């Protein structure tokens, strides 16, 4: 049960909570600490789900007793069976129940391994996240394909990053309202850019919550493996303005989640291809620009608050962007194999080598005081003018490795595809 | 606590107690603030003190020097002559002449005021009783020190900027000297040929805090100058999807770089300089008017703005005005070759100073404006705020007569004040000051005893110490010239500090008592407490000290509104009248007070006259709106980010609105001078005498009716 005092005072957060104490992901209620997460279940906006008060149950017992009468057996042909493994079934489920299904669809295909440094186990090692190409039923062939990997920075780099955290404290007064509002989910801020609203776009909210779940699922395992200390542990002078969460600093959860959801949202907005001369207004680069700006601001505000280093946000951005793309690829089902449009799955794996997060001075000294700049990792460009957005490799510590032999037909999840379609329909330009 | 009052002997006397106080008495605090006392390097006692002294001596201070006359040549000394004197004292290494002074100027031009960078040794020598003869320094005002992370200023003469800048005949230059100027704001940009807002209306920007670069088009001895060309390059490089990537632009310009620990006002939502520049010269990109208003912006250095007393923003002003004049010299109106008109806005005020137009910075301003007028001949006007100290209880005026020959005033120095507290008491101008004409006795809270200094022909100084550390100084300084007033000063070190800096001054009521012997004429004394408050956006530092007098009624009745005018039956020395900014007491600039748009009343804080300057006896020249209403404080203008609008109040925001109006008037009549008297007349025309009009010492000519620039929807005229 999430502690009362940890609940958000603003009910609105309940509307976007992916994680409820009595909902599908009860086990994950632990991170309800910051009030993203309603106590009454996954989608508080929908009335919190049906309840069974004792008074009503007692009434139902006596009422049945009174009206059911003598039992009439039913023949085997009375009722047709429902179709098995059929996405139409999802329509009839509650969002919380669907959440469990999507969790398995996503989670069962994510693998993790930690590869220590071969020479010296105390040096930073690689935390590796994989996509599982699963076997079709009846076969046991399965293959892990690299998705994203992270190596943490050295202590020297963290110490130099700490200067930035101290300097950013100047903005605490300015940003206090934002920081406290952003303790919940990024959806609160994304919905100020796209017309998201629980009654108007319930499936979009569900989709974003599912993407949020994936980001959280992966980032937490990485935080544990990489075990990076928080700014507060390096100096008594940081004095963050909010509680420092117990999980590791890098990657930043806020950054990962914000960038995953921003990327997913923009892809969703652009999902409907319209026939010329009509255009999808969301194809204009400005939409992606603004969504990424808000994701970056959410990330940077965590540094202002004193609970993250800029490098945490950088790793979070690369991780979040990669997972966002991956998530959409798992949702968007390719009818004909080899259709390259917007389908990248996963053509490449991404690596963030934190030990390289420094700049080199003229005299050769390496200084790890690089600030977080989201533009180093993503360029929204302008799809309306034929320039597709791209995730970037310009930074020395980010590498992209092309993958071959990946079976793209293994990518899709039919249930996720169903959800994507429902959400995309909410953005048809009326 | 064992306090001791010590009278300084003749060989300990310094010429300027304020210099001694800032540079020496505050040393242990400044050293601590700069991190000199590390505590983890194993040094203590004498070895530590020696190391601190060594580091401290290496610091540079920015000084505006009033230059003395060379009796041999019968004119003021040139820079080279000053350097010769320094050389003779073995102090050549301890002074840097900013590179903006050319070889020719250094060799040939007699100077009234110069800006040098100096080290402590030079200051101490200049401050000895023979300092004027030894170094040619008549007086000196310092700010700083320049923090150690700032590169040393360049002393070798620099290439001057002479490239002509051609402009159209409707052009008026608007120069803004301020702090926190986000030059990339969309109100300072226009549309370029590609349809993006990548044309800057900022012709020149001197970021005195900037990181010097050999690649700069226009070199500077400190900080970094950006020309319009360079600004536009950075704008173009940072345009994304039709928007300026502000984070990228300001990082590249060096205004927001989180790797630097310098203050970054442009990162805050509200930045003073941006708001002021928006009012003075901000135009939406599509407004054609903007085309004809070119901006010259100077950003004061953080190490000066942060200076403990907050009262020393004026020292960099000499260089700022020199820069503006030099840039004006580059402009040429196509066709005529004449210089465009210029308005200069400096939205800062102080509390202290002689208020007679003869203070150092007032004179610096007069000299600079006179020089510009002589060199260029085009219309020029400087606008200054009248100040916000009306309710601060930082001014007292009293007359010592034979019947009322004593006055007692309590000066409340706040606890936990990390910055020093200082006040000045000016004598009237006398042909000769009889010895003992006025005695000032100072008592400190919790300390037994007192110290007394007397006015006369000779200086007198006394200190309060504890365990041999200086806590306070009280001094009398006789006038330099017969036409000048004598000056009493009381200066108290910090009353609080988080680090181990030694004894702190006691907080509480410091008691000043003045007395005059019989037989001496009536003497009108003027006391001003120096401004010492945290500027918005800055970390907690100074706390304003103030005067306490039971006869000063703050409120009309208990629970009523704070009175913002001295009542007619006002008794006691502490006054609201006369709190006008010291900087604003000079002859030439247009001084602007603030009023509330909705009620027409003066803003409570808006300071007014009288002054002690015959040229400006009543105070401000005019007033403009500084608050939309009593509830909606301030007026709207540019926030730091493009598209942002924020409210900011103060006479700081009244002055630039008048600067904007002045620019429009100059554009309409570019061959006609525009003076502060014209502004006062305009105000009188806008606000003819009528019941309810505020008194002249607060509003000057009257309340100007200027357009509501960015806040029409915030408060519409009823």
Coordinates of N, CA and C in Angstrom, one line a residue, chain B residues 56-256:
Chain B
X56 N 45.7 37.5 -1.4 CA 44.9 38.7 -1.4 C 45.6 39.8 -2.1
X57 N 46.9 39.9 -1.9 CA 47.7 41.0 -2.5 C 47.7 40.8 -4.0
X58 N 47.5 39.6 -4.5 CA 47.5 39.4 -5.9 C 46.2 39.7 -6.6
X59 N 45.2 40.0 -5.8 CA 43.9 40.3 -6.4 C 43.9 41.7 -7.1
X60 N 43.1 41.8 -8.1 CA 43.0 43.1 -8.8 C 41.6 43.8 -8.4
X61 N 41.7 45.1 -8.3 CA 40.5 45.9 -8.0 C 40.3 46.8 -9.1
X62 N 39.0 47.1 -9.5 CA 38.8 48.1 -10.5 C 38.6 49.4 -9.8
X63 N 39.4 50.4 -10.3 CA 39.4 51.7 -9.6 C 39.1 52.9 -10.5
X64 N 38.2 53.7 -10.2 CA 38.1 55.0 -10.9 C 38.9 56.0 -10.1
X65 N 39.9 56.6 -10.8 CA 40.8 57.5 -10.1 C 40.5 58.9 -10.5
X66 N 40.3 59.8 -9.6 CA 40.2 61.2 -9.9 C 41.7 61.7 -9.9
X67 N 42.0 62.2 -11.1 CA 43.4 62.5 -11.3 C 43.8 63.9 -10.9
X68 N 45.0 64.1 -10.3 CA 45.3 65.4 -9.8 C 46.0 66.2 -10.9
X69 N 46.2 67.5 -10.6 CA 46.8 68.4 -11.5 C 48.3 68.3 -11.4
X70 N 48.9 68.4 -12.6 CA 50.4 68.5 -12.6 C 50.8 70.0 -12.5
X71 N 51.4 70.4 -11.4 CA 51.7 71.8 -11.3 C 52.6 72.3 -12.3
X72 N 53.5 71.4 -12.8 CA 54.5 71.8 -13.8 C 53.9 72.1 -15.1
X73 N 52.9 71.3 -15.6 CA 52.3 71.5 -16.9 C 51.1 72.3 -16.8
X74 N 50.6 72.5 -15.6 CA 49.4 73.3 -15.3 C 48.2 72.6 -16.0
X75 N 48.2 71.4 -16.1 CA 47.0 70.7 -16.5 C 46.9 69.3 -15.7
X76 N 45.8 68.6 -15.9 CA 45.8 67.3 -15.2 C 46.8 66.4 -15.8
X77 N 47.2 65.4 -15.0 CA 48.2 64.5 -15.4 C 47.6 63.6 -16.5
X78 N 48.6 63.1 -17.4 CA 48.2 62.1 -18.4 C 48.4 60.7 -17.7
X79 N 48.0 59.7 -18.4 CA 48.1 58.3 -17.9 C 49.6 58.0 -17.7
X80 N 50.4 58.3 -18.7 CA 51.8 58.0 -18.6 C 52.5 58.7 -17.4
X81 N 52.0 59.9 -17.2 CA 52.6 60.6 -16.0 C 52.2 59.9 -14.7
X82 N 51.0 59.4 -14.7 CA 50.6 58.6 -13.5 C 51.4 57.4 -13.4
X83 N 51.7 56.7 -14.5 CA 52.5 55.5 -14.5 C 54.0 55.8 -14.0
X84 N 54.5 57.0 -14.5 CA 55.8 57.4 -14.0 C 55.9 57.5 -12.5
X85 N 54.8 58.1 -12.0 CA 54.8 58.3 -10.5 C 54.7 56.9 -9.9
X86 N 53.9 56.0 -10.4 CA 53.8 54.7 -9.9 C 55.1 54.0 -9.9
X87 N 55.8 54.2 -11.0 CA 57.2 53.6 -11.2 C 58.1 54.1 -10.1
X88 N 58.0 55.4 -9.9 CA 58.9 55.9 -8.9 C 58.7 55.3 -7.5
X89 N 57.5 54.8 -7.3 CA 57.1 54.2 -6.0 C 57.2 52.7 -6.1
X90 N 57.8 52.2 -7.2 CA 58.0 50.8 -7.4 C 56.6 50.0 -7.4
X91 N 55.7 50.7 -8.0 CA 54.3 50.1 -8.0 C 53.8 49.8 -9.5
X92 N 54.8 49.9 -10.4 CA 54.3 49.7 -11.8 C 53.6 48.4 -12.0
X93 N 54.1 47.4 -11.3 CA 53.6 46.0 -11.5 C 52.2 45.9 -10.9
X94 N 51.8 46.9 -10.1 CA 50.6 46.7 -9.4 C 49.4 47.6 -10.0
X95 N 49.7 48.0 -11.2 CA 48.6 48.8 -11.9 C 48.5 48.3 -13.3
X96 N 47.3 48.1 -13.8 CA 47.1 47.8 -15.2 C 46.2 48.9 -15.8
X97 N 46.7 49.4 -16.9 CA 45.9 50.4 -17.6 C 45.1 49.6 -18.7
X98 N 43.8 49.7 -18.6 CA 43.0 49.0 -19.6 C 43.4 49.3 -21.1
X99 N 43.5 48.3 -21.9 CA 43.9 48.4 -23.2 C 43.2 49.3 -24.1
X100 N 42.0 49.8 -23.6 CA 41.2 50.7 -24.5 C 41.9 52.1 -24.5
X101 N 42.8 52.4 -23.6 CA 43.5 53.6 -23.7 C 44.6 53.5 -24.7
X102 N 44.6 54.2 -25.7 CA 45.6 54.1 -26.8 C 46.9 54.7 -26.3
X103 N 48.0 54.4 -27.0 CA 49.3 55.0 -26.7 C 49.2 56.5 -26.7
X104 N 48.5 57.0 -27.7 CA 48.4 58.5 -27.9 C 47.7 59.1 -26.7
X105 N 46.6 58.4 -26.3 CA 45.9 59.0 -25.1 C 46.8 58.9 -23.9
X106 N 47.4 57.8 -23.7 CA 48.3 57.6 -22.5 C 49.4 58.7 -22.4
X107 N 49.9 59.0 -23.6 CA 51.0 60.0 -23.6 C 50.6 61.4 -23.6
X108 N 49.4 61.7 -24.2 CA 49.1 63.1 -24.5 C 47.9 63.7 -23.8
X109 N 47.0 62.9 -23.4 CA 45.7 63.4 -23.0 C 45.6 63.6 -21.5
X110 N 45.5 64.8 -21.0 CA 45.2 65.0 -19.5 C 43.9 64.4 -19.2
X111 N 43.8 63.8 -18.0 CA 42.6 63.0 -17.6 C 42.0 63.6 -16.4
X112 N 40.7 63.7 -16.4 CA 40.0 64.1 -15.2 C 39.8 62.8 -14.4
X113 N 39.3 61.7 -15.0 CA 39.1 60.4 -14.4 C 39.6 59.3 -15.2
X114 N 40.3 58.4 -14.6 CA 40.7 57.2 -15.4 C 40.3 56.0 -14.6
X115 N 40.1 54.9 -15.4 CA 39.9 53.6 -14.7 C 41.1 52.8 -14.8
X116 N 41.6 52.4 -13.7 CA 42.8 51.5 -13.6 C 42.4 50.2 -12.9
X117 N 43.1 49.1 -13.2 CA 43.0 47.9 -12.3 C 44.2 48.0 -11.4
X118 N 44.0 47.9 -10.1 CA 45.1 48.1 -9.2 C 45.1 47.0 -8.2
X119 N 46.3 46.8 -7.6 CA 46.3 45.8 -6.5 C 46.4 46.6 -5.2
X120 N 46.3 45.8 -4.1 CA 46.2 46.4 -2.8 C 47.4 47.4 -2.5
X121 N 48.6 47.0 -2.9 CA 49.7 47.8 -2.6 C 49.6 49.2 -3.2
X122 N 49.0 49.3 -4.4 CA 48.9 50.6 -5.0 C 47.8 51.4 -4.2
X123 N 46.7 50.7 -3.8 CA 45.7 51.4 -3.1 C 46.2 52.0 -1.8
X124 N 46.9 51.1 -1.1 CA 47.4 51.5 0.2 C 48.4 52.7 0.1
X125 N 49.2 52.7 -0.9 CA 50.1 53.9 -1.1 C 49.4 55.1 -1.4
X126 N 48.4 55.0 -2.3 CA 47.6 56.2 -2.7 C 46.8 56.7 -1.5
X127 N 46.5 55.8 -0.6 CA 45.7 56.2 0.6 C 46.5 56.8 1.7
X128 N 47.8 56.8 1.6 CA 48.6 57.5 2.6 C 48.5 59.0 2.5
X129 N 48.8 59.7 3.6 CA 48.6 61.1 3.6 C 49.2 61.9 2.4
X130 N 50.4 61.3 1.9 CA 51.0 62.0 0.8 C 50.7 61.3 -0.5
X131 N 49.6 60.6 -0.5 CA 49.3 59.8 -1.7 C 49.1 60.6 -2.9
X132 N 48.5 61.8 -2.8 CA 48.3 62.6 -3.9 C 49.6 63.0 -4.6
X133 N 50.5 63.4 -3.8 CA 51.8 63.8 -4.4 C 52.5 62.6 -4.9
X134 N 52.5 61.5 -4.2 CA 53.3 60.4 -4.6 C 52.7 59.7 -5.9
X135 N 51.4 59.7 -6.0 CA 50.9 58.9 -7.2 C 50.0 59.7 -8.1
X136 N 49.7 61.0 -7.7 CA 48.9 61.8 -8.6 C 47.4 61.5 -8.5
X137 N 47.1 60.8 -7.4 CA 45.7 60.3 -7.2 C 45.0 61.3 -6.2
X138 N 44.0 62.0 -6.8 CA 43.2 62.9 -5.9 C 42.3 62.1 -5.0
X139 N 41.5 61.2 -5.6 CA 40.7 60.3 -4.9 C 40.4 59.1 -5.7
X140 N 39.8 58.1 -5.1 CA 39.7 56.8 -5.8 C 38.5 56.0 -5.3
X141 N 37.8 55.5 -6.2 CA 36.6 54.6 -5.8 C 36.9 53.2 -6.4
X142 N 36.8 52.2 -5.5 CA 37.1 50.9 -6.0 C 35.9 49.9 -5.9
X143 N 35.9 49.0 -6.8 CA 35.0 47.8 -6.6 C 35.8 46.6 -6.9
X144 N 35.2 45.5 -6.4 CA 35.9 44.2 -6.6 C 36.1 43.5 -5.3
X145 N 37.0 42.7 -5.1 CA 38.1 42.5 -6.1 C 37.6 41.6 -7.3
X146 N 38.3 41.7 -8.4 CA 38.0 40.8 -9.5 C 38.3 39.4 -9.0
X147 N 37.3 38.5 -9.2 CA 37.5 37.2 -8.7 C 38.7 36.4 -9.4
X148 N 39.4 35.6 -8.7 CA 40.6 35.0 -9.2 C 40.4 34.2 -10.5
X149 N 39.2 33.7 -10.8 CA 38.9 32.9 -12.0 C 38.8 33.8 -13.2
X150 N 38.8 35.1 -13.1 CA 38.7 36.0 -14.2 C 40.1 36.3 -14.7
X151 N 40.4 36.1 -16.0 CA 41.7 36.4 -16.5 C 42.1 37.9 -16.3
X152 N 43.4 38.1 -16.1 CA 43.9 39.5 -15.8 C 43.5 40.4 -17.0
X153 N 43.1 41.6 -16.7 CA 42.8 42.5 -17.8 C 44.0 42.8 -18.7
X154 N 43.8 43.1 -19.9 CA 44.9 43.3 -20.9 C 45.3 44.8 -20.8
X155 N 46.6 44.9 -20.5 CA 47.1 46.3 -20.3 C 47.7 46.9 -21.5
X156 N 48.1 46.1 -22.5 CA 48.7 46.7 -23.7 C 47.6 47.4 -24.5
X157 N 47.9 48.5 -25.2 CA 46.9 49.1 -26.0 C 46.3 48.2 -27.1
X158 N 45.0 48.3 -27.2 CA 44.3 47.4 -28.1 C 43.9 48.1 -29.4
X159 N 43.7 47.4 -30.5 CA 43.2 48.0 -31.7 C 41.8 48.6 -31.5
X160 N 41.7 49.8 -31.7 CA 40.4 50.4 -31.5 C 39.4 50.0 -32.6
X161 N 38.1 50.0 -32.3 CA 37.1 49.6 -33.3 C 36.8 50.9 -34.1
X162 N 37.2 50.9 -35.4 CA 37.0 52.1 -36.2 C 36.1 51.8 -37.4
X163 N 35.8 50.5 -37.6 CA 35.0 50.2 -38.8 C 33.7 51.0 -38.8
X164 N 33.4 51.8 -39.8 CA 32.2 52.6 -39.8 C 31.0 51.7 -39.9
X165 N 30.0 52.1 -39.1 CA 28.7 51.4 -39.2 C 27.7 52.4 -39.8
X166 N 27.2 52.0 -41.0 CA 26.3 53.0 -41.7 C 24.9 52.7 -41.3
X167 N 24.2 53.8 -41.0 CA 22.8 53.7 -40.6 C 21.9 54.7 -41.3
X168 N 20.6 54.5 -41.3 CA 19.7 55.4 -42.0 C 19.5 56.6 -41.1
X169 N 18.9 57.7 -41.7 CA 18.7 59.0 -41.1 C 17.7 58.9 -39.9
X170 N 16.8 57.9 -39.9 CA 15.9 57.8 -38.8 C 16.4 57.1 -37.6
X171 N 17.7 56.6 -37.7 CA 18.2 55.8 -36.6 C 18.5 56.6 -35.3
X172 N 18.1 56.0 -34.2 CA 18.5 56.5 -32.9 C 19.2 55.3 -32.2
X173 N 20.3 55.6 -31.5 CA 20.9 54.5 -30.7 C 20.4 54.5 -29.3
X174 N 20.1 53.3 -28.8 CA 19.7 53.2 -27.4 C 20.7 52.4 -26.7
X175 N 21.4 53.0 -25.8 CA 22.5 52.3 -25.0 C 21.9 51.9 -23.7
X176 N 22.2 50.7 -23.3 CA 21.7 50.2 -22.0 C 22.9 49.7 -21.2
X177 N 23.1 50.2 -20.0 CA 24.1 49.7 -19.1 C 23.4 49.0 -18.0
X178 N 23.5 47.6 -17.9 CA 22.7 46.9 -16.9 C 23.3 45.6 -16.6
X179 N 22.6 44.7 -16.0 CA 23.1 43.4 -15.6 C 22.0 42.4 -15.9
X180 N 22.4 41.3 -16.6 CA 21.5 40.3 -17.0 C 20.7 40.7 -18.2
X181 N 21.4 40.9 -19.4 CA 20.8 41.3 -20.6 C 20.8 40.1 -21.6
X182 N 19.6 39.6 -21.8 CA 19.5 38.4 -22.7 C 19.3 39.0 -24.1
X183 N 20.5 39.2 -24.8 CA 20.5 39.9 -26.0 C 19.8 39.1 -27.2
X184 N 19.6 37.8 -27.0 CA 18.9 37.0 -28.0 C 17.4 37.1 -28.0
X185 N 16.9 37.8 -27.1 CA 15.4 37.9 -27.0 C 14.8 38.3 -28.3
X186 N 13.6 37.8 -28.6 CA 13.0 38.1 -29.8 C 12.6 39.6 -30.0
X187 N 12.5 40.3 -28.9 CA 12.2 41.7 -29.0 C 13.4 42.5 -29.5
X188 N 14.6 41.9 -29.6 CA 15.8 42.5 -30.0 C 16.2 42.0 -31.4
X189 N 15.3 41.2 -32.0 CA 15.6 40.6 -33.3 C 14.6 41.0 -34.4
X190 N 15.1 40.9 -35.6 CA 14.2 41.1 -36.8 C 14.3 40.0 -37.7
X191 N 13.4 40.0 -38.7 CA 13.4 38.9 -39.6 C 14.5 39.1 -40.7
X192 N 15.2 38.0 -41.0 CA 16.2 38.0 -42.0 C 15.7 37.5 -43.3
X193 N 16.6 37.5 -44.3 CA 16.2 37.1 -45.7 C 15.5 35.7 -45.8
X194 N 15.9 34.8 -44.9 CA 15.4 33.4 -44.9 C 14.0 33.4 -44.2
X195 N 13.6 34.5 -43.7 CA 12.3 34.5 -42.9 C 12.4 34.1 -41.5
X196 N 13.6 33.8 -41.0 CA 13.8 33.5 -39.6 C 14.3 34.8 -38.9
X197 N 14.1 34.8 -37.6 CA 14.4 36.0 -36.8 C 15.9 35.9 -36.4
X198 N 16.7 36.1 -37.5 CA 18.2 35.9 -37.2 C 18.9 37.2 -37.4
X199 N 18.2 38.3 -37.5 CA 18.9 39.6 -37.6 C 18.8 40.3 -36.2
X200 N 20.0 40.7 -35.7 CA 20.0 41.3 -34.4 C 19.9 42.8 -34.5
X201 N 19.2 43.4 -33.5 CA 19.2 44.9 -33.5 C 20.2 45.3 -32.5
X202 N 21.0 44.4 -31.9 CA 22.0 44.8 -31.0 C 23.3 45.0 -31.8
X203 N 23.7 46.3 -31.9 CA 24.8 46.6 -32.7 C 26.1 46.2 -32.0
X204 N 26.2 46.4 -30.7 CA 27.4 46.0 -30.0 C 26.9 45.6 -28.6
X205 N 27.5 44.6 -28.1 CA 27.3 44.1 -26.7 C 28.6 43.8 -26.0
X206 N 28.8 44.6 -24.9 CA 30.0 44.3 -24.2 C 29.6 43.6 -22.9
X207 N 30.0 42.3 -22.9 CA 29.7 41.5 -21.7 C 31.0 41.6 -20.8
X208 N 30.9 42.5 -19.8 CA 32.1 42.7 -19.0 C 32.4 41.4 -18.2
X209 N 31.5 40.5 -18.1 CA 31.7 39.2 -17.4 C 32.2 38.1 -18.4
X210 N 32.2 38.5 -19.7 CA 32.5 37.4 -20.7 C 33.9 36.9 -20.6
X211 N 34.0 35.8 -21.3 CA 35.3 35.1 -21.4 C 36.1 35.8 -22.6
X212 N 37.2 36.4 -22.3 CA 37.9 37.1 -23.5 C 38.3 36.1 -24.5
X213 N 38.3 36.5 -25.8 CA 38.6 35.6 -26.8 C 39.5 36.3 -27.9
X214 N 40.6 35.7 -28.3 CA 41.4 36.3 -29.4 C 40.6 36.4 -30.7
X215 N 39.5 35.6 -30.8 CA 38.8 35.7 -32.0 C 37.8 36.8 -32.1
X216 N 37.6 37.5 -31.0 CA 36.6 38.6 -31.0 C 36.9 39.6 -32.1
X217 N 35.9 40.1 -32.8 CA 36.1 41.1 -33.8 C 36.6 42.4 -33.2
X218 N 36.1 42.7 -32.0 CA 36.5 44.0 -31.3 C 37.2 43.5 -30.0
X219 N 38.4 43.8 -29.8 CA 39.1 43.3 -28.6 C 38.7 44.2 -27.4
X220 N 38.7 43.7 -26.2 CA 38.5 44.5 -25.0 C 39.5 44.1 -24.0
X221 N 39.8 45.0 -23.0 CA 40.8 44.6 -22.1 C 40.2 43.6 -21.1
X222 N 39.0 43.6 -20.9 CA 38.4 42.5 -20.0 C 37.0 42.2 -20.6
X223 N 36.5 41.1 -20.2 CA 35.2 40.7 -20.8 C 35.3 40.4 -22.3
X224 N 34.1 40.5 -22.9 CA 34.1 40.1 -24.3 C 33.1 41.0 -25.1
X225 N 33.5 41.5 -26.2 CA 32.6 42.3 -27.0 C 32.0 41.5 -28.1
X226 N 30.7 41.6 -28.3 CA 30.1 40.9 -29.5 C 29.5 42.0 -30.4
X227 N 29.9 41.9 -31.7 CA 29.3 42.9 -32.6 C 28.0 42.2 -33.2
X228 N 27.3 43.1 -33.9 CA 26.0 42.6 -34.5 C 26.3 41.4 -35.4
X229 N 27.4 41.5 -36.1 CA 27.8 40.4 -37.0 C 28.0 39.1 -36.3
X230 N 28.8 39.2 -35.2 CA 29.1 38.0 -34.4 C 27.8 37.4 -33.8
X231 N 27.0 38.3 -33.3 CA 25.7 37.9 -32.7 C 24.9 37.1 -33.7
X232 N 24.8 37.7 -34.9 CA 24.0 37.1 -35.9 C 24.5 35.7 -36.4
X233 N 25.8 35.6 -36.4 CA 26.4 34.3 -36.7 C 25.9 33.3 -35.7
X234 N 25.9 33.7 -34.4 CA 25.5 32.7 -33.4 C 24.0 32.5 -33.4
X235 N 23.2 33.5 -33.8 CA 21.8 33.3 -34.0 C 21.5 32.3 -35.0
X236 N 22.2 32.5 -36.2 CA 21.9 31.6 -37.3 C 22.3 30.2 -37.0
X237 N 23.4 30.0 -36.3 CA 23.8 28.7 -35.9 C 22.9 27.9 -35.0
X238 N 22.1 28.7 -34.3 CA 21.2 28.1 -33.3 C 19.8 28.2 -33.6
X239 N 19.4 28.4 -34.8 CA 18.0 28.4 -35.2 C 17.6 26.9 -35.4
X240 N 16.5 26.5 -34.8 CA 16.0 25.2 -35.0 C 14.5 25.3 -35.2
X241 N 14.0 24.8 -36.3 CA 12.6 24.8 -36.5 C 12.0 26.1 -36.3
X242 N 12.6 27.2 -36.7 CA 12.1 28.5 -36.6 C 12.2 29.2 -35.3
X243 N 12.7 28.4 -34.3 CA 12.9 29.0 -33.0 C 14.4 29.1 -32.7
X244 N 14.7 30.1 -31.8 CA 16.1 30.1 -31.4 C 16.3 29.1 -30.3
X245 N 17.3 28.3 -30.4 CA 17.7 27.4 -29.3 C 18.4 28.3 -28.3
X246 N 17.6 28.8 -27.3 CA 18.1 29.7 -26.4 C 19.3 29.1 -25.5
X247 N 19.1 27.9 -25.1 CA 20.1 27.2 -24.3 C 21.4 27.2 -25.1
X248 N 21.4 26.8 -26.4 CA 22.6 26.8 -27.2 C 23.2 28.1 -27.4
X249 N 22.3 29.1 -27.8 CA 22.8 30.5 -28.1 C 23.5 31.1 -26.9
X250 N 22.9 31.0 -25.7 CA 23.5 31.7 -24.6 C 24.7 30.9 -24.1
X251 N 24.7 29.6 -24.3 CA 25.9 28.9 -23.9 C 27.1 29.3 -24.8
X252 N 26.8 29.5 -26.1 CA 27.9 29.9 -27.0 C 28.3 31.3 -26.8
X253 N 27.4 32.2 -26.4 CA 27.8 33.6 -26.1 C 28.4 33.7 -24.7
X254 N 28.2 32.7 -23.9 CA 28.9 32.6 -22.6 C 28.0 33.3 -21.5
X255 N 26.8 33.6 -21.8 CA 25.9 34.2 -20.8 C 25.3 33.2 -19.9
X256 N 25.1 31.9 -20.4 CA 24.6 30.9 -19.6 C 25.5 29.6 -19.8

